[in-house]
Coordinates of C-alpha atoms (C1' of nucleotides) in Angstrom, one line a residue:
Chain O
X1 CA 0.0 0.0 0.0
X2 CA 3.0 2.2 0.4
X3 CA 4.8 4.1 -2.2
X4 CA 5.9 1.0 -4.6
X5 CA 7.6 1.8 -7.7
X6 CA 11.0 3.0 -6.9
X7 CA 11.9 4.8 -9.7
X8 CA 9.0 6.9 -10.0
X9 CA 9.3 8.3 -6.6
X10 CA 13.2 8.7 -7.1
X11 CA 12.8 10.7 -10.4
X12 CA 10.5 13.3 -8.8
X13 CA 12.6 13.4 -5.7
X14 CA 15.1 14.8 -8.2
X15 CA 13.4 17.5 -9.4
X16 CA 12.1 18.5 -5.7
X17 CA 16.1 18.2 -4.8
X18 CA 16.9 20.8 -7.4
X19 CA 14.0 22.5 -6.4
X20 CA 15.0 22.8 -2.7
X21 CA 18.5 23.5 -3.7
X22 CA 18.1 26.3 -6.1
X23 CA 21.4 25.8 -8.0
X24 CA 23.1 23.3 -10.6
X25 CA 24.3 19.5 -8.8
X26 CA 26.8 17.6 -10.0
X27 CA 25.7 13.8 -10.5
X28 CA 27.3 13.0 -6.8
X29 CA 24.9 16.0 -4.9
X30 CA 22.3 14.9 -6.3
X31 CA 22.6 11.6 -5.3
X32 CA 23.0 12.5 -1.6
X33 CA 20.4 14.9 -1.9
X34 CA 18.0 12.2 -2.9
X35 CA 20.1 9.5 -1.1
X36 CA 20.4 7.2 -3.9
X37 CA 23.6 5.2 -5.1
X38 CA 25.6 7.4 -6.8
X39 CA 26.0 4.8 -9.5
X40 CA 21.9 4.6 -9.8
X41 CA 21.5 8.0 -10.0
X42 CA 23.5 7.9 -13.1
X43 CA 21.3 6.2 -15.4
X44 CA 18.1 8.4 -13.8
X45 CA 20.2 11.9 -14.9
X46 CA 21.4 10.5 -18.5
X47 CA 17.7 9.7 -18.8
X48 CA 16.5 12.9 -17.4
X49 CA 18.9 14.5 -20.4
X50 CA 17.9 12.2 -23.1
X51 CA 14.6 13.1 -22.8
X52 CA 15.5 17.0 -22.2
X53 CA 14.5 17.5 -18.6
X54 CA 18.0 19.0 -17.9
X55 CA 20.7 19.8 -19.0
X56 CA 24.5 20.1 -17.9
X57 CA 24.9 23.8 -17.0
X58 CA 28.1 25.6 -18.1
X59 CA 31.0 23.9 -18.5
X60 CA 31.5 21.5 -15.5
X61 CA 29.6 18.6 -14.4
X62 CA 26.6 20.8 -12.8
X63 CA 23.1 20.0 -14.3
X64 CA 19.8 21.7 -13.6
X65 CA 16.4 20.9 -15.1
X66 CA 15.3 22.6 -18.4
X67 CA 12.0 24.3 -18.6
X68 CA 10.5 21.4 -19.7
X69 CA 8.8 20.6 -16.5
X70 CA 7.3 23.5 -15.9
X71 CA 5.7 23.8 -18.9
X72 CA 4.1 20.2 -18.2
X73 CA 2.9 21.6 -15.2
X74 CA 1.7 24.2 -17.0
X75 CA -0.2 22.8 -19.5
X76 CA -1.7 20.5 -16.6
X77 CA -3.2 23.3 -14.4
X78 CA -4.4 25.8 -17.3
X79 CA -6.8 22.9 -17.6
X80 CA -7.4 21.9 -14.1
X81 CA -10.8 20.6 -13.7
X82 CA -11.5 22.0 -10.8
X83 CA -9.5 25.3 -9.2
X84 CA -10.5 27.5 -11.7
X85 CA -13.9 27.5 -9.9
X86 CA -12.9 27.0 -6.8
X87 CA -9.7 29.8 -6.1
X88 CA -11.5 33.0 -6.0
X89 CA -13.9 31.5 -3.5
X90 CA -10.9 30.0 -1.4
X91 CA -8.6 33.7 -1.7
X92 CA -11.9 35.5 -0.5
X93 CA -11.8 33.0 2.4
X94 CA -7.9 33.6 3.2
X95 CA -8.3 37.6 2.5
X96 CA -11.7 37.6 5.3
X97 CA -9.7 35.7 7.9
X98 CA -6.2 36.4 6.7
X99 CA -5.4 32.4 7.5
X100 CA -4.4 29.6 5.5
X101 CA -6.8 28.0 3.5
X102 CA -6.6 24.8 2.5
X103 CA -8.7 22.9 0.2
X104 CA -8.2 18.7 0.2
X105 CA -10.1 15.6 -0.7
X106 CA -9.8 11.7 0.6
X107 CA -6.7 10.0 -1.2
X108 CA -6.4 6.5 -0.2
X109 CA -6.0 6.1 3.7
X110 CA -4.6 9.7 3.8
X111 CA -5.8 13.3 2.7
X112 CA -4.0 15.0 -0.1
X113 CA -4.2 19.0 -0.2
X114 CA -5.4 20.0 -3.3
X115 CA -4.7 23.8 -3.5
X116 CA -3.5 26.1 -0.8
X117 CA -3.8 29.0 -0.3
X118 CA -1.7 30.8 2.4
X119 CA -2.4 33.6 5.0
X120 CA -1.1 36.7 5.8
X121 CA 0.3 36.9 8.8
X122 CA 4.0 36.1 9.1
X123 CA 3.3 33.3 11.3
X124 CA 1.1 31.2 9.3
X125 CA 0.3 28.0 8.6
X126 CA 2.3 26.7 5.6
X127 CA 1.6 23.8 3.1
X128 CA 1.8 22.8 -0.1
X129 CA 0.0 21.4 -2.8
X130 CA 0.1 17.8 -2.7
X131 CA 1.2 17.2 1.0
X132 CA -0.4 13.7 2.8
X133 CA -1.9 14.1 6.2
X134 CA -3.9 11.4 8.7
X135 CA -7.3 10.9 8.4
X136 CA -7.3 11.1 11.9
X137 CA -5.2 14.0 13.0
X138 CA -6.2 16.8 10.5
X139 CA -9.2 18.8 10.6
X140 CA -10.0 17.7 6.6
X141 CA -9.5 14.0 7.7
X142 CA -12.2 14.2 10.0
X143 CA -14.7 15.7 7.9
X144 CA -13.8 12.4 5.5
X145 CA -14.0 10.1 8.5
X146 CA -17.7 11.9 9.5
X147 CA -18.9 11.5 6.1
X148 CA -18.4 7.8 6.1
X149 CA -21.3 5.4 7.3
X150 CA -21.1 2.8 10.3
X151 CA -19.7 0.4 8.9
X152 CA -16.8 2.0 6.4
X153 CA -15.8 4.4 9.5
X154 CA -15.2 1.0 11.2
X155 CA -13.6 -0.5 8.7
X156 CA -11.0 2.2 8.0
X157 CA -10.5 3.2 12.1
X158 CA -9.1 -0.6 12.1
X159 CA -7.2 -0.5 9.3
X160 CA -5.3 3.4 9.9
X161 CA -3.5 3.5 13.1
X162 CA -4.4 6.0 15.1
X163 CA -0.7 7.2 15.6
X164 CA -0.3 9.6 18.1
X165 CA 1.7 12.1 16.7
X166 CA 1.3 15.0 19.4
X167 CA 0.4 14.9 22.7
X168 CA -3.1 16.4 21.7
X169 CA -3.5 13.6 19.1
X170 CA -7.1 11.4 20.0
X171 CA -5.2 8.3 19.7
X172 CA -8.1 6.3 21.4
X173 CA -10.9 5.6 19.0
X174 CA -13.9 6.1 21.4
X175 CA -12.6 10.4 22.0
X176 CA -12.7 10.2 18.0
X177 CA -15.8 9.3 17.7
X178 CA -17.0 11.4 20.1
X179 CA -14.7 14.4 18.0
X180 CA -16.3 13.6 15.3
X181 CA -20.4 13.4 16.7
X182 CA -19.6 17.1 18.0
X183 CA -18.4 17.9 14.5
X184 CA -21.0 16.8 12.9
X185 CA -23.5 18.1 15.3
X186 CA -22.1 21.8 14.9
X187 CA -21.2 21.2 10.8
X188 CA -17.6 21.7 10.8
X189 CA -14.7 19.7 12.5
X190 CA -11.5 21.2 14.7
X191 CA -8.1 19.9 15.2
X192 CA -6.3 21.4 18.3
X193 CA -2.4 20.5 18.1
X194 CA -3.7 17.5 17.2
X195 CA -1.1 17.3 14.2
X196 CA 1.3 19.7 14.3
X197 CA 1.2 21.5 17.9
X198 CA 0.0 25.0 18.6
X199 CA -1.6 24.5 15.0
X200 CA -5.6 24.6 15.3
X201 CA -7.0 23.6 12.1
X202 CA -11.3 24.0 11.0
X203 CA -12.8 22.1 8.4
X204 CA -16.1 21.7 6.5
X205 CA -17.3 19.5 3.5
X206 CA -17.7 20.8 0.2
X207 CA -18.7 19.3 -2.6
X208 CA -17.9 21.4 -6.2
X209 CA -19.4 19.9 -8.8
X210 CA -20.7 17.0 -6.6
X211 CA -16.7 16.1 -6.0
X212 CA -16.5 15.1 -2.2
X213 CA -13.9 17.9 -0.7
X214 CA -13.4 19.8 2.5
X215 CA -12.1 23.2 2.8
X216 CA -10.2 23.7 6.0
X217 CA -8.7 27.1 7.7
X218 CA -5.6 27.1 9.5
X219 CA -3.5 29.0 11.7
X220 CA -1.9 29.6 15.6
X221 CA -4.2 28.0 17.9
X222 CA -4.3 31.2 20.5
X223 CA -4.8 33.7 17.2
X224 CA -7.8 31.6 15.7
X225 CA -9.2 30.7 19.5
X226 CA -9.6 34.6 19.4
X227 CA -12.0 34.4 15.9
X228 CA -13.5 30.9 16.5
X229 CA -16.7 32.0 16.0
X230 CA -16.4 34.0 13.8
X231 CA -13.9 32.4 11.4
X232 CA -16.2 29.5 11.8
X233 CA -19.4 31.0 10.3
X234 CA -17.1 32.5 7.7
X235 CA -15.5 28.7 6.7
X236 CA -19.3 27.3 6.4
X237 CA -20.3 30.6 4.2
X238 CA -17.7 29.3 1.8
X239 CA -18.2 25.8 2.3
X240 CA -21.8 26.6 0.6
X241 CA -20.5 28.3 -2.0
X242 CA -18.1 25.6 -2.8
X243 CA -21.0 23.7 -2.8
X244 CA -23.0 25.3 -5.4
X245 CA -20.2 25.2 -7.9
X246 CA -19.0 24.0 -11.0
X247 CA -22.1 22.1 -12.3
X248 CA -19.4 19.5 -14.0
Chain Q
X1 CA 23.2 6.1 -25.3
X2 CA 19.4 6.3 -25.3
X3 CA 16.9 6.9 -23.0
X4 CA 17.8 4.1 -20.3
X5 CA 15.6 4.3 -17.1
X6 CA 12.3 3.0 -18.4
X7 CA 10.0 4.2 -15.3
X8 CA 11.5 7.8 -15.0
X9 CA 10.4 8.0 -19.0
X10 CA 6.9 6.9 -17.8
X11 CA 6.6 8.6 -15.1
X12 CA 6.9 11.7 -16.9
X13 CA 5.3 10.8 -19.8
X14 CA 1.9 10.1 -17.8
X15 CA 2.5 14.0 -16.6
X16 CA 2.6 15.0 -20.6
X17 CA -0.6 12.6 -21.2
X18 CA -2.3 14.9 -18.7
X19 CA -1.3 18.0 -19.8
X20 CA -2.1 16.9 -23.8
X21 CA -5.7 14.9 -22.3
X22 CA -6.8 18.3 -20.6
X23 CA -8.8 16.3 -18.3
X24 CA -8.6 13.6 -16.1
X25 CA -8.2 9.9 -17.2
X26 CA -9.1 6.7 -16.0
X27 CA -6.0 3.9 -15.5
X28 CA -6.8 2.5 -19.0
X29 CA -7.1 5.9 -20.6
X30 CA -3.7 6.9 -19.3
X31 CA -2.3 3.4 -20.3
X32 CA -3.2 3.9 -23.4
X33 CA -2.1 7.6 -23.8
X34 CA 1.3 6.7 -23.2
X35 CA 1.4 3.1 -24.5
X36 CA 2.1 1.0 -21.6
X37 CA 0.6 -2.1 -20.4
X38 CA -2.6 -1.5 -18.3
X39 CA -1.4 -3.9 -15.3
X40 CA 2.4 -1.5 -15.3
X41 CA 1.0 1.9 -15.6
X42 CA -1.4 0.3 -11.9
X43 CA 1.5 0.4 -9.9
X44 CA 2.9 3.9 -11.5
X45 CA -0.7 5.7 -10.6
X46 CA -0.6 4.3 -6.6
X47 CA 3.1 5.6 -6.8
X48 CA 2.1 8.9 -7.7
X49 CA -1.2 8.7 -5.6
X50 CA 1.2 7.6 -2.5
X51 CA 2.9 11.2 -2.9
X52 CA 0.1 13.1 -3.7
X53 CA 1.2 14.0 -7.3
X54 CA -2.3 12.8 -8.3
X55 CA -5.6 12.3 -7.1
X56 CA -8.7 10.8 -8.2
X57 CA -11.6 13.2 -9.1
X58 CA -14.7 12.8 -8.5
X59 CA -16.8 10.0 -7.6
X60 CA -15.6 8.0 -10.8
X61 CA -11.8 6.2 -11.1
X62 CA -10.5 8.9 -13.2
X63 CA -7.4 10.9 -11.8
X64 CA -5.4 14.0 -12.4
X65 CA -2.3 15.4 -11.2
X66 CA -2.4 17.6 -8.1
X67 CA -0.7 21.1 -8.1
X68 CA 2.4 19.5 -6.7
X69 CA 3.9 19.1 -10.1
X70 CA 3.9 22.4 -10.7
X71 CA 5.1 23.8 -7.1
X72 CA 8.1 21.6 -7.5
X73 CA 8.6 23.2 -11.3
X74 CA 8.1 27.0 -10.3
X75 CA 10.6 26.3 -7.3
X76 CA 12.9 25.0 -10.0
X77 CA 12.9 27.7 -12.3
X78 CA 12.4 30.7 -9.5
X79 CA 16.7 30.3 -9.1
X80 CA 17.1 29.6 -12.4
X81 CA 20.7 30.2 -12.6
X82 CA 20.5 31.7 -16.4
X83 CA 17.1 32.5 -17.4
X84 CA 16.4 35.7 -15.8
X85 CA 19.4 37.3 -16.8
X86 CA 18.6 36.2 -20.9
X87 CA 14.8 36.1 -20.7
X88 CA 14.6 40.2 -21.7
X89 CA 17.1 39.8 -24.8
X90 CA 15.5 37.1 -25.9
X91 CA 12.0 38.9 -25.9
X92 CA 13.4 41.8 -27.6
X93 CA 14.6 40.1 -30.6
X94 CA 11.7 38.3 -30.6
X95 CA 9.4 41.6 -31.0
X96 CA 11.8 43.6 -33.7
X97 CA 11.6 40.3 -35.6
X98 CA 8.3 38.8 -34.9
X99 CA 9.5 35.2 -35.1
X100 CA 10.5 32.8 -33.1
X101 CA 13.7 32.8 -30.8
X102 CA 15.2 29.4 -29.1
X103 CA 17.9 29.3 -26.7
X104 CA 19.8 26.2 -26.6
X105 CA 23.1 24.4 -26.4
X106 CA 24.2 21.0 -26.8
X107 CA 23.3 17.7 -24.6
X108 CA 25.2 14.4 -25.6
X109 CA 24.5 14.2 -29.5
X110 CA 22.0 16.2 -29.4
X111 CA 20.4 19.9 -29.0
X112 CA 18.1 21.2 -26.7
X113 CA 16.5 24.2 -26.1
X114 CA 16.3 26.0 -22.8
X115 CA 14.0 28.3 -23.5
X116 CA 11.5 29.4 -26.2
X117 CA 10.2 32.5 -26.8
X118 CA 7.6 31.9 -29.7
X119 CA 6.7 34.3 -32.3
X120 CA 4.0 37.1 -32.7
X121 CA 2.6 35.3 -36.3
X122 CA -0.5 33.1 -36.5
X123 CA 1.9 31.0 -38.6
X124 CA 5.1 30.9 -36.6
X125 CA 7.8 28.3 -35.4
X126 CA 6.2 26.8 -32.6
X127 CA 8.3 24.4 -30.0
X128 CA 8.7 23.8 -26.1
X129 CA 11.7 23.9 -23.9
X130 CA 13.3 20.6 -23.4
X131 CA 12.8 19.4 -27.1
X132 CA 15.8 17.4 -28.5
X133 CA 16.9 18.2 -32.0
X134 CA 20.0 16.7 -34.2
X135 CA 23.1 18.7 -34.6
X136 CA 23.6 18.1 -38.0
X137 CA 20.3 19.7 -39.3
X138 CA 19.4 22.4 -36.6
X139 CA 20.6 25.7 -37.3
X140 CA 21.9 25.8 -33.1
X141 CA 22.9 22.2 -33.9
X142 CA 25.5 23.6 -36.9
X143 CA 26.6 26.4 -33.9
X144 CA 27.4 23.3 -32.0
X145 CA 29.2 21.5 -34.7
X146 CA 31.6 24.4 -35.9
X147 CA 32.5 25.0 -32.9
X148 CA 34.3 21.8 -32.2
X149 CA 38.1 21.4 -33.8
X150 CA 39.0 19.3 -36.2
X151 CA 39.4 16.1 -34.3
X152 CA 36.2 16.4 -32.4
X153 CA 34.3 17.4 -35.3
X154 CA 35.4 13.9 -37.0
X155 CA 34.8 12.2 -34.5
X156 CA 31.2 13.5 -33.8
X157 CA 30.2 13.6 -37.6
X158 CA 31.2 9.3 -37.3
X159 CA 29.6 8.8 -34.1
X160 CA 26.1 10.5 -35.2
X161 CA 24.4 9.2 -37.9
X162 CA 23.6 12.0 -40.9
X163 CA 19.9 11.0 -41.2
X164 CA 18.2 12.5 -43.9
X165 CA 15.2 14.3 -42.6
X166 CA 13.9 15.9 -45.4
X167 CA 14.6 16.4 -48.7
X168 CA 16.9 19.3 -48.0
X169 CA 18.8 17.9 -45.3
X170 CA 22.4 17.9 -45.8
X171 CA 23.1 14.4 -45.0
X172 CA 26.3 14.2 -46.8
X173 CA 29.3 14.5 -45.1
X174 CA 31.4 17.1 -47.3
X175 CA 27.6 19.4 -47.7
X176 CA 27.7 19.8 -44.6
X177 CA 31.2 20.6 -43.8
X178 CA 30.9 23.1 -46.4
X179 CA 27.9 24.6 -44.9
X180 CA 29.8 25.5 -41.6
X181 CA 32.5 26.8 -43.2
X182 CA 30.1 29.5 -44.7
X183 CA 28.6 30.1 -41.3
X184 CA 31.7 30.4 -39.7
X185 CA 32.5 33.5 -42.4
X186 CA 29.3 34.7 -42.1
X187 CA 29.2 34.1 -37.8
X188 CA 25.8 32.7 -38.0
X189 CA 24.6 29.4 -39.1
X190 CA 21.6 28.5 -41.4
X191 CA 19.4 25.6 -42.5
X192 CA 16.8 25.8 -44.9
X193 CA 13.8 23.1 -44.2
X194 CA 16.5 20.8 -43.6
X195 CA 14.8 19.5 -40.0
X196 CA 11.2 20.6 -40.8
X197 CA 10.0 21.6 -44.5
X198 CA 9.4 25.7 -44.8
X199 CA 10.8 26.1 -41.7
X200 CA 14.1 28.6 -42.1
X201 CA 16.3 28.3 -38.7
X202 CA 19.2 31.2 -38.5
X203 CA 21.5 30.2 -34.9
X204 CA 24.9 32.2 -33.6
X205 CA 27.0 31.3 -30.7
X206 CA 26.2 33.3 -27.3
X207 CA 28.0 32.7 -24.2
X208 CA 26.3 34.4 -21.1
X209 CA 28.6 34.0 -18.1
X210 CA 31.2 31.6 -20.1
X211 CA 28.9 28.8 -20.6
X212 CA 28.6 27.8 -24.4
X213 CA 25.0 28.0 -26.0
X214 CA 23.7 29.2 -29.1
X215 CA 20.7 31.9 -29.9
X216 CA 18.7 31.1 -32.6
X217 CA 15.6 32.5 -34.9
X218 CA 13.4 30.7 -36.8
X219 CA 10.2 30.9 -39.3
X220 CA 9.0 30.1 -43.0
X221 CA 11.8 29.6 -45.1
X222 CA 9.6 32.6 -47.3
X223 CA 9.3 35.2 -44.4
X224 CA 12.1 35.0 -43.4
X225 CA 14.1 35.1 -46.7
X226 CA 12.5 38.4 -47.1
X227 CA 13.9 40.0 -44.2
X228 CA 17.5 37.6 -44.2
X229 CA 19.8 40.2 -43.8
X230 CA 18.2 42.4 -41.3
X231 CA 17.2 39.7 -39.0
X232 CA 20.8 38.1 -39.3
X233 CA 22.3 41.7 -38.0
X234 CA 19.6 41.6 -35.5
X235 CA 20.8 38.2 -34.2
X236 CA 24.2 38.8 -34.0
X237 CA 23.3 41.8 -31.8
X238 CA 21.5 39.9 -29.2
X239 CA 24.4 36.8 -29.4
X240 CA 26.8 39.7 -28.6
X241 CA 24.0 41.5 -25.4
X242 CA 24.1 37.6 -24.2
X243 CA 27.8 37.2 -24.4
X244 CA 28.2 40.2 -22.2
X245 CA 25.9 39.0 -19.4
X246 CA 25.8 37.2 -16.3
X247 CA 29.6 36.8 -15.1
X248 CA 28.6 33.6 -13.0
Chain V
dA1 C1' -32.5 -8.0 -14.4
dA2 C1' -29.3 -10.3 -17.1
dT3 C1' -25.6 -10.1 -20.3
dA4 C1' -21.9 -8.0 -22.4
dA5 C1' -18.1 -4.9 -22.7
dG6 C1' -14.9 -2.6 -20.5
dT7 C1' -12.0 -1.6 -16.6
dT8 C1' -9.2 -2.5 -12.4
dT9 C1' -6.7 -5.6 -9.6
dT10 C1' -3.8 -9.6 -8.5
dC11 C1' -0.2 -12.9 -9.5
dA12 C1' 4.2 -15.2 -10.5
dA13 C1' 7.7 -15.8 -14.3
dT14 C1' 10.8 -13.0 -16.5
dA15 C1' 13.1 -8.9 -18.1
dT16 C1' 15.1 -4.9 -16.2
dC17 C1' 17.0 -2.0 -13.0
dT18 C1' 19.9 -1.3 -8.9
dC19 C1' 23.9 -1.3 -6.2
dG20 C1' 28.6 -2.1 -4.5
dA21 C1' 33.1 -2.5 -6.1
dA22 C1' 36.5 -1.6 -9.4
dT23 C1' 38.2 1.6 -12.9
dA24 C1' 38.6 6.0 -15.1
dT25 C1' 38.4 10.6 -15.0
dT26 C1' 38.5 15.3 -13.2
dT27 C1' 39.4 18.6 -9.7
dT28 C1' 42.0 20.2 -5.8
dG29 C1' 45.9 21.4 -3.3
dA30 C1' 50.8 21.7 -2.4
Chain D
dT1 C1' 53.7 19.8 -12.0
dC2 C1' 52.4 16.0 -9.4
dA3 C1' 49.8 13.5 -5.9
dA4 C1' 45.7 13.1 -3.5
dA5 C1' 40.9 13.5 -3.2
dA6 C1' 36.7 13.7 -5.2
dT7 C1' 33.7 12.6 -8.8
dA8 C1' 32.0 9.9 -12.7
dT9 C1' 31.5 5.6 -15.2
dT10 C1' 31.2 0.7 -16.0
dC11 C1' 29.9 -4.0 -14.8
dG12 C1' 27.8 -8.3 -13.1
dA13 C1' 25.2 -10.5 -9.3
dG14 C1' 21.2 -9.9 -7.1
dA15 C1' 16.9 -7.2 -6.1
dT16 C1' 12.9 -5.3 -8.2
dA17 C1' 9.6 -3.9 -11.5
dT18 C1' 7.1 -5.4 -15.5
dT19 C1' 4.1 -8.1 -17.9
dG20 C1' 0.3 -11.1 -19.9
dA21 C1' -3.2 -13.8 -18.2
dA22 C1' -6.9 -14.5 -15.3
dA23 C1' -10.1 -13.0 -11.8
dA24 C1' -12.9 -9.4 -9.8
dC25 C1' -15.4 -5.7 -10.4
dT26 C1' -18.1 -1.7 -13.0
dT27 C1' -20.7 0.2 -16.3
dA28 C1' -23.5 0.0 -20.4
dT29 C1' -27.0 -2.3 -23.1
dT30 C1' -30.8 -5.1 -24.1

DNA sequence: AATAAGTTTTCAATATCTCGAATATTTTGA
DNA sequence: TCAAAATATTCGAGATATTGAAAACTTATT
């Protein structure tokens, strides 16, 4: 069920390397950025030139990926199905409470962040697209886990551990169900240091063109204690919208 | 030589599937897209699931790639240790000649191009960074070439195999040592539909911060045979701006 | 509601990639 | 300039992914 094929994972672990890195490797940096063999990184970076994803930078040994990847990535978002819709709604959301917003969907046992969108305070909450959090221990995870029925919730509570992974964590499966009656009961769901501490996350279903999603807001738990309330009614104000996108 | 590592060329490849498909695909839809069996490309999609490069939209099993790909791409090109500095001379020629300008240099036997800034025509020279193209018929290809000394040269024109790509290719040995000779009086290199029919390619050497590449214009053979000599002063102007820049 | 057509998942033999070690090359330092 | 250190490349045994085939599951059609 984990990640499986090697390769794949080590080839974009290249490109995040150089991303992270911000200047031209030689063959033997890259390897220990992505810890890989030197000798099996080899064959991934003549590949990676064959096909024009980079290219060896000045004279030395140095490469550094070509444009090519971006305009991929490009050509992928320009026709994203979805955050065309869904961005202005989630920037209004961000620009009322000036907090991360963070919009994210079931993948797998896990959640996967689908656009983020980050606040504006220089403490902040900060995330990126594609990042993997617990069903358990993240405010989007539990509005997934709510939405389930009796017998799926069961299903999947026995097969995810319930890690703990802060001291606030609900490790024990009876205060999560309990977590996640209140949530339902008041129509959003709260994590308290629960994943990261001193993070309070709040999250409410949405469902864009009928797609199952949650849109969460994040931030310092003693700053958003201060707005609860109100940032709350504000998150289910745009959970609605959401709602009533995109008719797909 | 060629492309070795076949799951890093997949891998990609199902990122240029989505950004060709425009929408999301099912696992036999993307299979097919990039020609692999069904049961292989299964384990490449959980891979990519795994690490929240993709996700599955909607209620249905079709899936499309997250904004990941691109955050990793923008990262990689926001310190891109040449572009910034070229990207304005490049856009200049490009608007006083209205066609097409390529940066690019040589990779193994090959050329690629860094970065393309396409023209203001309807009909223009259109092309991607990252695309491959043979030294001996590309107009930055015959920069490449003419640069080398005599040994080098030998050897590469018997290593690489003259393919004939079009009727005007110069796929004979003596043609097209001839034809650098005339490029190296003139200081820029031509080739007249000799990689694409009608497309006229004009290339000189530029060497921002030391490191060897070659600037390059291209268009219909007719267009641009109706402007030859002003455009070719124009390039060597901008090879010259991009010699001086960037001291690394 | 049943059947057919298409799609996804699993499986184990096989083709391919990976890795450490040895070799070759380049860079660094004196 | 030479020696030492670092880096890159090659190679074969062993680890891993790939594949067609078959089973399980969905969706479309009658």
């Amino acid at each position: 069920m984990n990640a499986k094929v090697r390769t794949a994972v080590r080839t974009l672990e290249a490109f995040e390397a150089f991303g992270r890195s911000q200047k031209p490797l030689t063959l033997s940096e890259l390897a220990r950025a992505i810890g890989v063999p030197v000798s099996s990184c080899h064959g991934l970076v003549a590949t990676l030139r064959n096909r024009g994803y980079i290219y060896s930078v000045g004279n030395n040994r140095r490469v550094y990926p070509t444009r090519r990847l971006l305009d991929v990535a490009e050509a992928i978002v320009r026709n994203d199905p979805l955050l065309e819709f869904v961005e202005p709604v989630l920037t209004r959301l961000r620009d009322d409470t000036g907090e991360t917003v963070i919009l994210g969907t079931r993948e797998g046992d896990g959640v996967v962040y689908l656009e983020v969108v980050e606040g504006l305070h220089t403490i902040r909450y900060s995330a990126k697209p594609g990042e993997i959090k617990p069903l358990h221990s993240s405010a989007i995870g539990k509005v997934v886990l709510a939405s389930l029925d009796e017998g799926a919730l069961a299903k999947t509570l026995a097969r995810i551990a319930l890690e703990r992974i802060t001291p606030a964590t609900l490790a024990d499966e009876d205060a999560l169900r309990r977590d996640l009656e209140d949530g339902r009961r008041r129509g959003f769901f709260v994590t308290r240091g629960e994943n990261v501490a001193d993070v309070m996350g709040m999250a409410a279903p949405a469902a864009p063109g009928g797609q199952a999603l949650a849109v969460a807001l994040a931030g310092p738990i003693e700053r958003m204690d201060r707005s609860f309330d109100a940032h709350a009614e504000r998150l289910l104000v745009a959970a609605r919208e959401l709602s009533g996108l995109g008719a797909d």
